[in-house]
mmCIF file of C-alpha atoms in Angstrom:
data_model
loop_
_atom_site.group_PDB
_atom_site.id
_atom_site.type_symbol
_atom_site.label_atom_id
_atom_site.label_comp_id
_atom_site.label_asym_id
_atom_site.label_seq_id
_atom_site.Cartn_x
_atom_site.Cartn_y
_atom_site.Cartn_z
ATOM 1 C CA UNK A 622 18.567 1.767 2.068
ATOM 2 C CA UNK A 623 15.758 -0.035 0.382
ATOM 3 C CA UNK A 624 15.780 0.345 -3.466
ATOM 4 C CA UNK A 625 12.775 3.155 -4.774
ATOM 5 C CA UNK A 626 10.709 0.173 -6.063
ATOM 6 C CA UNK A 627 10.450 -1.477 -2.415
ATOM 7 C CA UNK A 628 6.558 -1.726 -2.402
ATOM 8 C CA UNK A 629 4.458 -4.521 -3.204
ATOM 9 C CA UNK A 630 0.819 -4.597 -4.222
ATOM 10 C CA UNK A 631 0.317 -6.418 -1.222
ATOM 11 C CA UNK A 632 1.189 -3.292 0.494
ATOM 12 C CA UNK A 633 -1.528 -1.393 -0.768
ATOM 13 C CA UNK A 634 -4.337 -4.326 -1.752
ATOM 14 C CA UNK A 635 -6.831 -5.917 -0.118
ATOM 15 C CA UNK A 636 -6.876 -9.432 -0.057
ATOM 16 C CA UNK A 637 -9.057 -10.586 -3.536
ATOM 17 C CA UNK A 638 -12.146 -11.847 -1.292
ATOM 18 C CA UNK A 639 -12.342 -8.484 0.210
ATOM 19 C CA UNK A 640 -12.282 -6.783 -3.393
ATOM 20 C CA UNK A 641 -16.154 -7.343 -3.968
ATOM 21 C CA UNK A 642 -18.361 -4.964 -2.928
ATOM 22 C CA UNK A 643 -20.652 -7.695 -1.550
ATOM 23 C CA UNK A 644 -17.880 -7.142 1.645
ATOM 24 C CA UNK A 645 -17.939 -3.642 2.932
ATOM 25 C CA UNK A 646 -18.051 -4.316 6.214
ATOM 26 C CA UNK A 647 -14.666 -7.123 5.649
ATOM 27 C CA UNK A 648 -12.738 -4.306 3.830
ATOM 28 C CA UNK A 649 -13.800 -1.651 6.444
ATOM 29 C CA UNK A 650 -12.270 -4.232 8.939
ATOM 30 C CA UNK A 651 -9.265 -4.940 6.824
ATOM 31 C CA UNK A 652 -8.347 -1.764 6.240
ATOM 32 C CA UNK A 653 -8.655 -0.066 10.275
ATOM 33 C CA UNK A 654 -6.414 -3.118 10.714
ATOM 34 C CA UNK A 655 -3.662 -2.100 8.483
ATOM 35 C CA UNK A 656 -4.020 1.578 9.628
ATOM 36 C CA UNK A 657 -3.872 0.980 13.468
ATOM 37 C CA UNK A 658 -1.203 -1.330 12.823
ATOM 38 C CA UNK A 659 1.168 0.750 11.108
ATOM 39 C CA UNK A 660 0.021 3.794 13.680
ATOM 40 C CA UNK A 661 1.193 1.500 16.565
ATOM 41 C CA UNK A 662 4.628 0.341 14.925
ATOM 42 C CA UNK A 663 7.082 1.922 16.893
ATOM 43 C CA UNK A 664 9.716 1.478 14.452
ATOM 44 C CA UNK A 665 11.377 4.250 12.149
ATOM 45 C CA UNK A 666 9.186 6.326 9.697
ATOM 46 C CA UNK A 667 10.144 6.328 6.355
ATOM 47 C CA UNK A 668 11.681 9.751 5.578
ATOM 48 C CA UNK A 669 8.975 11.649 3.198
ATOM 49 C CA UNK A 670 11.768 11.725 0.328
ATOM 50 C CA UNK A 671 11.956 8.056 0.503
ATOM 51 C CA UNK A 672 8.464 7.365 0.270
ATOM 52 C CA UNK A 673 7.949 9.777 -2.473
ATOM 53 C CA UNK A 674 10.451 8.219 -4.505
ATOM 54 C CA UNK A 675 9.356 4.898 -3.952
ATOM 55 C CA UNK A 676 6.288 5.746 -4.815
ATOM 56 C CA UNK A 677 7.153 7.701 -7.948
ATOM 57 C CA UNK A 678 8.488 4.747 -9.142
ATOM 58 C CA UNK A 679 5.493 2.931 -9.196
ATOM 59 C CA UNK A 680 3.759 5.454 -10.919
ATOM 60 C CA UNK A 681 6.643 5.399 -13.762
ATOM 61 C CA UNK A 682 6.236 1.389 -13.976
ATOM 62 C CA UNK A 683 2.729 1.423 -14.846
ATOM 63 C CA UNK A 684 3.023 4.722 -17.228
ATOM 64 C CA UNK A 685 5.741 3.324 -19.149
ATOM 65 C CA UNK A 686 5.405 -0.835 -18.701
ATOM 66 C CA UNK A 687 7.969 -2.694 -20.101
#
């Protein structure tokens, strides 16, 4: 099983020339990538308790950096 801390925040952000707001219509197209790609993986979801962990683990990181 991958460890709680498995995300990246490549996982969740854009690629930096998409982070202006000069680009909406990039990050529009960026972003209905990522979604209809994960919709059309037909591998294994995540189990919710997995996800929440993982993700409550990112939330402790940047409350309490070390």
């Amino acid at each position: 099983m991958p460890s709680d801390d498995a995300f990246t925040p490549s996982d969740f952000d854009p690629p930096s020339h998409l982070m202006s707001p000069e680009n909406p219509t990039e990050y529009d197209a960026w972003l209905r990538a990522r979604v209809e790609a994960a919709l059309a993986n037909p591998g294994p979801g995540i189990p919710h308790d997995v996800t929440m962990a993982r993700m409550q683990a990112i939330l402790n990181r940047h409350k309490n950096p070390t």
